[in-house]
């Protein structure tokens, strides 16, 4: 799942600024398409490098205008160019939904009961069947859903919302030898949103709210103006001035994340570790233990998470809306005594962090 900005120049076939997503084979890129929204040729995924439109760390007014991302894609294609998923009746089907873009997407599977079997690659305990709920997937998150192909025909799997690019993020579940279906897109319909806080069967996890931790840290996620530019802060500071989470190998670490921004979601992503989600907004997680490496905080949300410091290194903990990370919302988990086994090339054309 991804988003793109269309370029104003007609006839331009190059893909500018798209260095983090593979748009398919060269063979595919040479094919002509029939509709305007089905070709990704000439699209700009957004440039995080400073230029006339990007001031502080690449974050200017243009970086915040998410409406500029007017084309949404699945596996690098949009609209009619997205290939359907072909299934046979009776098959068990598993789909991994991966958000590699800058904004959250609500995905709706039509015509089938399904289970959410894994989140961020971590299996859930005894997931239960649900139907006609949207899965809201924030930048950096991964959700696996599983269903039995027991309803022959053609059924949509689509993004819900009202942005210009929303209608391009849909495809069909298509049964072999069965194309009869009265299913129609319903992207504007309000549907219940899946939540993991009470989903699946309860099971003892590695951590609990009442236990003793070696390190406790709180992240106040917020915004501030720096001159004419928006900064995204952790405890009132921007990277590299943010305070590290300093740990020793074997430490048990509890982190409380609170989104005090007025408008922005913050999908916070920890490198090198998975954490257990212990509570949301003061209420303990009651269903399956939830292990994640990315947690999305809407304005006003507070999550408590815990992890074991068992992977020595210097690891980023940052907002996965990379506009926000570039504008300061980054800190690090740093292990005492860790020394990298490499030295940066002094002639490299970048500055290591």
Short mmCIF file of C-alpha atoms in Angstrom, two decimals:
data_model
loop_
_atom_site.label_atom_id
_atom_site.label_comp_id
_atom_site.label_asym_id
_atom_site.label_seq_id
_atom_site.Cartn_x
_atom_site.Cartn_y
_atom_site.Cartn_z
CA UNK A 1 0.00 0.00 0.00
CA UNK A 2 1.53 3.28 -1.08
CA UNK A 3 0.78 6.83 -2.27
CA UNK A 4 2.15 8.93 -5.09
CA UNK A 5 2.04 12.51 -6.36
CA UNK A 6 1.16 12.99 -10.02
CA UNK A 7 3.54 15.26 -11.93
CA UNK A 8 2.16 18.22 -13.86
CA UNK A 9 4.37 17.65 -16.89
CA UNK A 10 2.54 15.59 -19.50
CA UNK A 11 4.36 12.82 -21.26
CA UNK A 12 7.15 12.48 -18.68
CA UNK A 13 7.84 8.77 -18.26
CA UNK A 14 10.54 8.80 -15.61
CA UNK A 15 9.75 8.13 -11.96
CA UNK A 16 11.34 10.86 -9.89
CA UNK A 17 12.16 10.61 -6.19
CA UNK A 18 10.95 7.01 -5.80
CA UNK A 19 13.83 5.29 -4.07
CA UNK A 20 12.06 3.17 -1.45
CA UNK A 21 9.52 1.20 -3.47
CA UNK A 22 9.85 -1.18 -6.39
CA UNK A 23 7.34 -0.36 -9.08
CA UNK A 24 7.65 -3.65 -10.94
CA UNK A 25 9.72 -4.99 -13.81
CA UNK A 26 11.13 -3.04 -16.72
CA UNK A 27 8.89 -5.13 -18.95
CA UNK A 28 5.82 -3.82 -17.13
CA UNK A 29 7.02 -0.22 -17.30
CA UNK A 30 7.14 -0.35 -21.11
CA UNK A 31 3.50 -1.38 -21.50
CA UNK A 32 0.90 1.18 -22.46
CA UNK A 33 -2.18 1.57 -20.28
CA UNK A 34 -5.75 2.46 -21.16
CA UNK A 35 -6.75 4.75 -18.31
CA UNK A 36 -5.15 7.74 -16.66
CA UNK A 37 -5.14 6.25 -13.15
CA UNK A 38 -3.76 2.87 -14.15
CA UNK A 39 -0.24 4.03 -15.03
CA UNK A 40 2.36 4.98 -12.44
CA UNK A 41 4.57 6.55 -15.12
CA UNK A 42 5.55 10.10 -14.31
CA UNK A 43 4.58 9.91 -10.65
CA UNK A 44 6.56 11.42 -7.78
CA UNK A 45 6.61 9.62 -4.45
CA UNK A 46 7.84 12.70 -2.64
CA UNK A 47 11.39 13.84 -2.02
CA UNK A 48 12.78 14.04 1.50
CA UNK A 49 15.77 16.12 0.37
CA UNK A 50 15.82 19.86 0.98
CA UNK A 51 14.92 22.03 -1.99
CA UNK A 52 12.95 25.20 -2.63
CA UNK A 53 9.79 23.59 -1.21
CA UNK A 54 11.44 21.91 1.78
CA UNK A 55 13.23 23.96 4.38
CA UNK A 56 13.99 22.49 7.82
CA UNK A 57 15.37 18.96 7.26
CA UNK A 58 13.26 18.69 4.14
CA UNK A 59 10.07 19.73 5.94
CA UNK A 60 8.32 22.71 4.45
CA UNK A 61 4.73 23.49 3.59
CA UNK A 62 4.68 20.97 0.74
CA UNK A 63 5.78 18.18 3.06
CA UNK A 64 2.61 18.58 5.13
CA UNK A 65 0.11 18.80 2.27
CA UNK A 66 -0.92 15.15 2.14
CA UNK A 67 -3.63 15.97 -0.41
CA UNK A 68 -0.81 16.23 -2.95
CA UNK A 69 -0.60 12.41 -2.81
CA UNK A 70 -3.42 11.90 -5.26
CA UNK A 71 -2.69 8.35 -6.48
CA UNK A 72 -2.88 5.31 -4.18
CA UNK A 73 -1.37 1.99 -5.24
CA UNK A 74 -1.26 -1.73 -4.48
CA UNK A 75 2.03 -3.44 -5.37
CA UNK A 76 3.03 -0.38 -7.36
CA UNK A 77 -0.08 -0.21 -9.53
CA UNK A 78 -3.29 1.76 -9.33
CA UNK A 79 -6.84 1.47 -10.61
CA UNK A 80 -7.54 -0.92 -13.47
CA UNK A 81 -3.89 -2.01 -13.77
CA UNK A 82 -3.99 -3.87 -10.42
CA UNK A 83 -4.26 -7.59 -11.12
CA UNK A 84 -7.05 -9.50 -9.33
CA UNK A 85 -6.29 -12.23 -6.81
CA UNK A 86 -7.37 -15.51 -8.40
CA UNK A 87 -8.64 -18.16 -5.95
CA UNK A 88 -10.28 -21.58 -6.11
CA UNK A 89 -13.36 -22.42 -4.08
CA UNK A 90 -12.35 -24.12 -0.84
CA UNK A 91 -8.84 -22.67 -0.70
CA UNK A 92 -7.54 -21.01 2.44
CA UNK A 93 -6.18 -17.60 1.47
CA UNK A 94 -3.74 -15.45 3.42
CA UNK A 95 -3.02 -11.84 2.45
CA UNK A 96 -0.29 -9.69 3.97
CA UNK A 97 -1.16 -5.99 3.94
CA UNK A 98 1.97 -3.83 4.20
CA UNK A 99 1.83 -0.04 4.40
CA UNK A 100 5.01 1.41 2.87
CA UNK A 101 3.54 4.88 2.40
CA UNK A 102 3.07 8.05 4.43
CA UNK A 103 -0.57 7.80 5.55
CA UNK A 104 -2.93 5.26 7.11
CA UNK A 105 -5.27 3.22 4.91
CA UNK A 106 -8.51 1.48 5.93
CA UNK A 107 -8.83 -1.81 4.05
CA UNK A 108 -12.14 -3.66 3.63
CA UNK A 109 -12.51 -7.26 2.40
CA UNK A 110 -15.94 -7.84 0.84
CA UNK A 111 -18.04 -10.99 0.96
CA UNK A 112 -16.07 -13.11 3.43
CA UNK A 113 -15.53 -13.71 7.12
CA UNK A 114 -11.83 -13.45 7.95
CA UNK A 115 -9.30 -13.69 10.77
CA UNK A 116 -6.50 -11.28 11.58
CA UNK A 117 -3.78 -13.88 12.02
CA UNK A 118 -0.68 -11.73 12.56
CA UNK A 119 0.31 -8.11 13.16
CA UNK A 120 3.79 -6.85 12.24
CA UNK A 121 4.71 -10.46 11.45
CA UNK A 122 3.81 -11.76 14.94
CA UNK A 123 1.13 -14.45 15.18
CA UNK A 124 -1.97 -13.86 17.31
CA UNK A 125 -3.41 -16.38 19.76
CA UNK A 126 -6.66 -17.98 18.55
CA UNK A 127 -7.88 -15.18 16.27
CA UNK A 128 -11.65 -15.05 15.81
CA UNK A 129 -13.65 -14.49 12.64
CA UNK A 130 -14.88 -10.99 11.85
CA UNK A 131 -16.70 -9.50 8.87
CA UNK A 132 -17.24 -6.05 7.36
CA UNK A 133 -14.68 -4.36 9.58
CA UNK A 134 -11.97 -2.15 8.11
CA UNK A 135 -8.35 -2.80 9.04
CA UNK A 136 -6.64 0.56 9.59
CA UNK A 137 -2.99 0.13 8.63
CA UNK A 138 -0.58 2.92 9.55
CA UNK A 139 2.77 3.60 7.85
CA UNK A 140 5.18 0.77 8.66
CA UNK A 141 2.50 -1.62 9.95
CA UNK A 142 1.80 -5.10 8.53
CA UNK A 143 -1.45 -7.04 8.98
CA UNK A 144 -2.01 -10.63 7.85
CA UNK A 145 -5.62 -11.64 7.18
CA UNK A 146 -6.86 -15.14 6.37
CA UNK A 147 -10.14 -16.38 4.92
CA UNK A 148 -11.65 -19.46 3.30
CA UNK A 149 -12.73 -19.00 -0.31
CA UNK A 150 -16.32 -20.15 0.22
CA UNK A 151 -18.34 -17.49 -1.62
CA UNK A 152 -17.83 -17.85 -5.41
CA UNK A 153 -17.92 -14.76 -7.59
CA UNK A 154 -15.95 -11.52 -7.70
CA UNK A 155 -15.43 -9.52 -4.50
CA UNK A 156 -13.64 -6.26 -3.86
CA UNK A 157 -10.84 -5.64 -1.42
CA UNK A 158 -10.54 -1.87 -1.22
CA UNK A 159 -9.47 1.21 0.68
CA UNK A 160 -12.16 3.26 2.42
CA UNK A 161 -12.01 7.05 2.61
CA UNK A 162 -12.67 10.22 0.66
CA UNK A 163 -9.26 11.34 -0.61
CA UNK A 164 -8.71 11.75 -4.33
CA UNK A 165 -6.57 8.63 -4.63
CA UNK A 166 -8.77 6.31 -2.56
CA UNK A 167 -10.67 4.75 -5.46
CA UNK A 168 -7.40 3.62 -7.06
CA UNK A 169 -6.50 1.39 -4.09
CA UNK A 170 -8.79 -1.56 -4.80
CA UNK A 171 -8.73 -4.89 -6.56
CA UNK A 172 -10.88 -8.02 -6.77
CA UNK A 173 -10.89 -11.47 -5.24
CA UNK A 174 -11.80 -13.48 -8.35
CA UNK A 175 -12.90 -17.12 -8.20
CA UNK A 176 -11.84 -19.44 -11.01
CA UNK A 177 -14.73 -20.27 -13.35
CA UNK A 178 -17.09 -17.95 -11.48
CA UNK A 179 -17.42 -14.29 -12.42
CA UNK A 180 -21.01 -13.67 -11.34
CA UNK A 181 -21.24 -11.10 -8.58
CA UNK A 182 -23.37 -8.12 -7.68
CA UNK A 183 -20.64 -6.70 -5.44
CA UNK A 184 -19.92 -2.98 -5.77
CA UNK A 185 -17.30 -0.68 -4.23
CA UNK A 186 -18.48 1.15 -1.10
CA UNK A 187 -15.42 3.20 -0.16
CA UNK A 188 -17.48 6.00 1.41
CA UNK A 189 -19.42 3.72 3.78
CA UNK A 190 -18.56 4.03 7.47
CA UNK A 191 -17.72 0.59 8.87
CA UNK A 192 -16.49 -0.54 12.30
CA UNK A 193 -12.73 -0.41 12.69
CA UNK A 194 -10.82 -3.48 13.87
CA UNK A 195 -9.02 -3.13 17.20
CA UNK A 196 -6.46 -5.54 18.63
CA UNK A 197 -6.90 -4.56 22.30
CA UNK A 198 -9.52 -7.27 22.97
CA UNK A 199 -9.06 -9.58 19.98
CA UNK A 200 -8.19 -13.28 20.15
CA UNK A 201 -7.82 -15.52 23.19
CA UNK A 202 -6.14 -14.30 26.36
CA UNK A 203 -2.75 -15.84 27.11
CA UNK A 204 0.04 -14.93 29.51
CA UNK A 205 2.57 -12.71 27.81
CA UNK A 206 6.18 -12.01 28.70
CA UNK A 207 5.34 -8.71 30.42
CA UNK A 208 2.62 -7.26 32.66
CA UNK A 209 1.76 -3.76 33.83
CA UNK A 210 2.43 -4.50 37.49
CA UNK A 211 5.90 -5.99 37.21
CA UNK A 212 9.23 -4.30 37.95
CA UNK A 213 11.18 -2.78 35.05
CA UNK A 214 14.84 -1.79 34.91
CA UNK A 215 14.25 1.20 32.64
CA UNK A 216 11.12 3.35 32.33
CA UNK A 217 10.80 6.11 29.74
CA UNK A 218 8.00 8.41 28.62
CA UNK A 219 7.64 9.89 25.13
CA UNK A 220 5.55 13.05 24.82
CA UNK A 221 4.91 13.30 21.07
CA UNK A 222 4.03 16.81 19.98
CA UNK A 223 4.62 19.62 17.50
CA UNK A 224 6.25 23.04 17.72
CA UNK A 225 7.06 25.88 15.37
CA UNK A 226 10.71 26.59 14.61
CA UNK A 227 10.56 29.89 12.79
CA UNK A 228 8.20 29.32 9.87
CA UNK A 229 8.65 25.53 9.93
CA UNK A 230 6.83 22.78 11.80
CA UNK A 231 8.96 20.60 14.07
CA UNK A 232 7.88 17.21 15.41
CA UNK A 233 9.14 16.70 18.95
CA UNK A 234 9.76 14.03 21.58
CA UNK A 235 9.64 15.52 25.07
CA UNK A 236 9.97 18.98 23.54
CA UNK A 237 13.14 18.18 21.59
CA UNK A 238 14.02 17.26 18.02
CA UNK A 239 16.63 14.76 16.86
CA UNK A 240 19.57 14.68 17.46
CA UNK A 241 18.87 16.61 20.69
CA UNK A 242 16.27 14.06 21.89
CA UNK A 243 17.16 12.04 24.99
CA UNK A 244 18.29 8.49 24.30
CA UNK A 245 16.74 5.45 25.96
CA UNK A 246 19.91 4.11 27.58
CA UNK A 247 19.86 0.39 28.38
CA UNK A 248 22.10 -2.49 29.38
CA UNK A 249 21.79 -5.89 27.74
CA UNK A 250 19.13 -7.87 29.60
CA UNK A 251 17.23 -4.81 30.89
CA UNK A 252 13.43 -4.94 30.94
CA UNK A 253 12.20 -1.67 29.45
CA UNK A 254 8.80 0.02 29.74
CA UNK A 255 7.94 2.92 27.43
CA UNK A 256 4.84 5.10 27.75
CA UNK A 257 3.99 6.89 24.50
CA UNK A 258 1.51 9.78 24.52
CA UNK A 259 0.38 11.70 21.44
CA UNK A 260 -0.26 15.28 22.50
CA UNK A 261 -0.37 16.61 18.94
CA UNK A 262 -3.58 18.37 17.99
CA UNK A 263 -4.07 16.76 14.58
CA UNK A 264 -1.34 14.29 13.59
CA UNK A 265 -1.16 10.52 13.93
CA UNK A 266 2.26 9.18 14.91
CA UNK A 267 3.09 5.56 13.95
CA UNK A 268 6.09 4.98 16.21
CA UNK A 269 8.52 2.31 15.01
CA UNK A 270 11.27 0.63 17.05
CA UNK A 271 14.19 -0.91 15.17
CA UNK A 272 15.80 -4.17 16.25
CA UNK A 273 13.13 -5.30 18.75
CA UNK A 274 9.50 -6.26 19.15
CA UNK A 275 7.56 -4.82 22.08
CA UNK A 276 4.49 -6.12 23.86
CA UNK A 277 1.54 -3.71 23.99
CA UNK A 278 0.34 -3.64 27.61
CA UNK A 279 -2.37 -0.96 27.60
CA UNK A 280 -4.18 1.65 25.56
CA UNK A 281 -5.50 4.83 27.18
CA UNK A 282 -5.18 3.31 30.65
CA UNK A 283 -7.00 0.04 29.85
CA UNK A 284 -5.03 -3.23 29.75
CA UNK A 285 -4.93 -5.31 26.56
CA UNK A 286 -7.34 -8.18 27.22
CA UNK A 287 -7.16 -10.52 24.22
CA UNK A 288 -4.18 -12.20 22.61
CA UNK A 289 -0.78 -10.83 23.66
CA UNK A 290 0.15 -8.23 21.04
CA UNK A 291 3.76 -8.03 19.85
CA UNK A 292 4.57 -5.20 17.46
CA UNK A 293 7.40 -3.01 16.26
CA UNK A 294 5.12 -0.15 15.12
CA UNK A 295 2.30 1.40 17.15
CA UNK A 296 0.04 4.10 15.72
CA UNK A 297 -1.03 6.86 18.12
CA UNK A 298 -3.94 9.07 17.14
CA UNK A 299 -4.22 12.48 18.85
CA UNK A 300 -4.88 11.93 22.56
CA UNK A 301 -3.81 8.27 22.54
CA UNK A 302 -1.48 6.79 25.14
CA UNK A 303 0.08 3.32 24.91
CA UNK A 304 2.31 1.47 27.36
CA UNK A 305 4.69 -1.02 25.73
CA UNK A 306 7.53 -3.19 27.05
CA UNK A 307 10.52 -5.01 25.57
CA UNK A 308 13.66 -6.83 26.64
CA UNK A 309 16.98 -5.25 25.68
CA UNK A 310 18.37 -8.39 24.02
CA UNK A 311 19.87 -7.08 20.77
CA UNK A 312 22.91 -4.85 21.46
CA UNK A 313 23.33 -1.89 19.17
CA UNK A 314 22.16 1.66 18.60
CA UNK A 315 18.55 1.45 17.39
CA UNK A 316 16.22 4.15 16.08
CA UNK A 317 12.79 4.68 17.66
CA UNK A 318 11.02 7.07 15.29
CA UNK A 319 7.76 8.14 13.70
CA UNK A 320 7.13 6.15 10.53
CA UNK A 321 5.47 9.10 8.87
CA UNK A 322 8.86 9.98 7.45
CA UNK A 323 7.87 13.63 7.05
CA UNK A 324 7.62 13.73 10.86
CA UNK A 325 10.86 11.79 11.37
CA UNK A 326 12.73 14.14 9.05
CA UNK A 327 11.36 17.06 11.06
CA UNK A 328 12.71 15.73 14.35
CA UNK A 329 10.54 12.90 15.77
CA UNK A 330 13.39 10.42 16.29
CA UNK A 331 15.30 9.11 19.27
CA UNK A 332 17.51 6.09 19.92
CA UNK A 333 17.75 3.02 22.11
CA UNK A 334 21.45 2.88 22.99
CA UNK A 335 23.16 -0.05 24.70
CA UNK A 336 25.83 0.73 27.28
CA UNK A 337 29.27 -0.25 26.05
CA UNK A 338 28.22 -1.03 22.50
CA UNK A 339 30.83 -0.21 19.87
CA UNK A 340 30.01 -0.54 16.17
CA UNK A 341 32.17 -3.01 14.26
CA UNK A 342 32.59 -0.61 11.35
CA UNK A 343 33.90 2.88 10.73
CA UNK A 344 32.05 5.24 8.39
CA UNK A 345 33.89 6.10 5.19
CA UNK A 346 35.08 9.71 5.67
CA UNK A 347 34.72 10.24 1.92
CA UNK A 348 31.09 9.08 1.76
CA UNK A 349 28.67 11.72 0.54
CA UNK A 350 26.46 11.63 3.62
CA UNK A 351 26.62 12.33 7.33
CA UNK A 352 26.14 9.27 9.58
CA UNK A 353 23.80 9.71 12.54
#
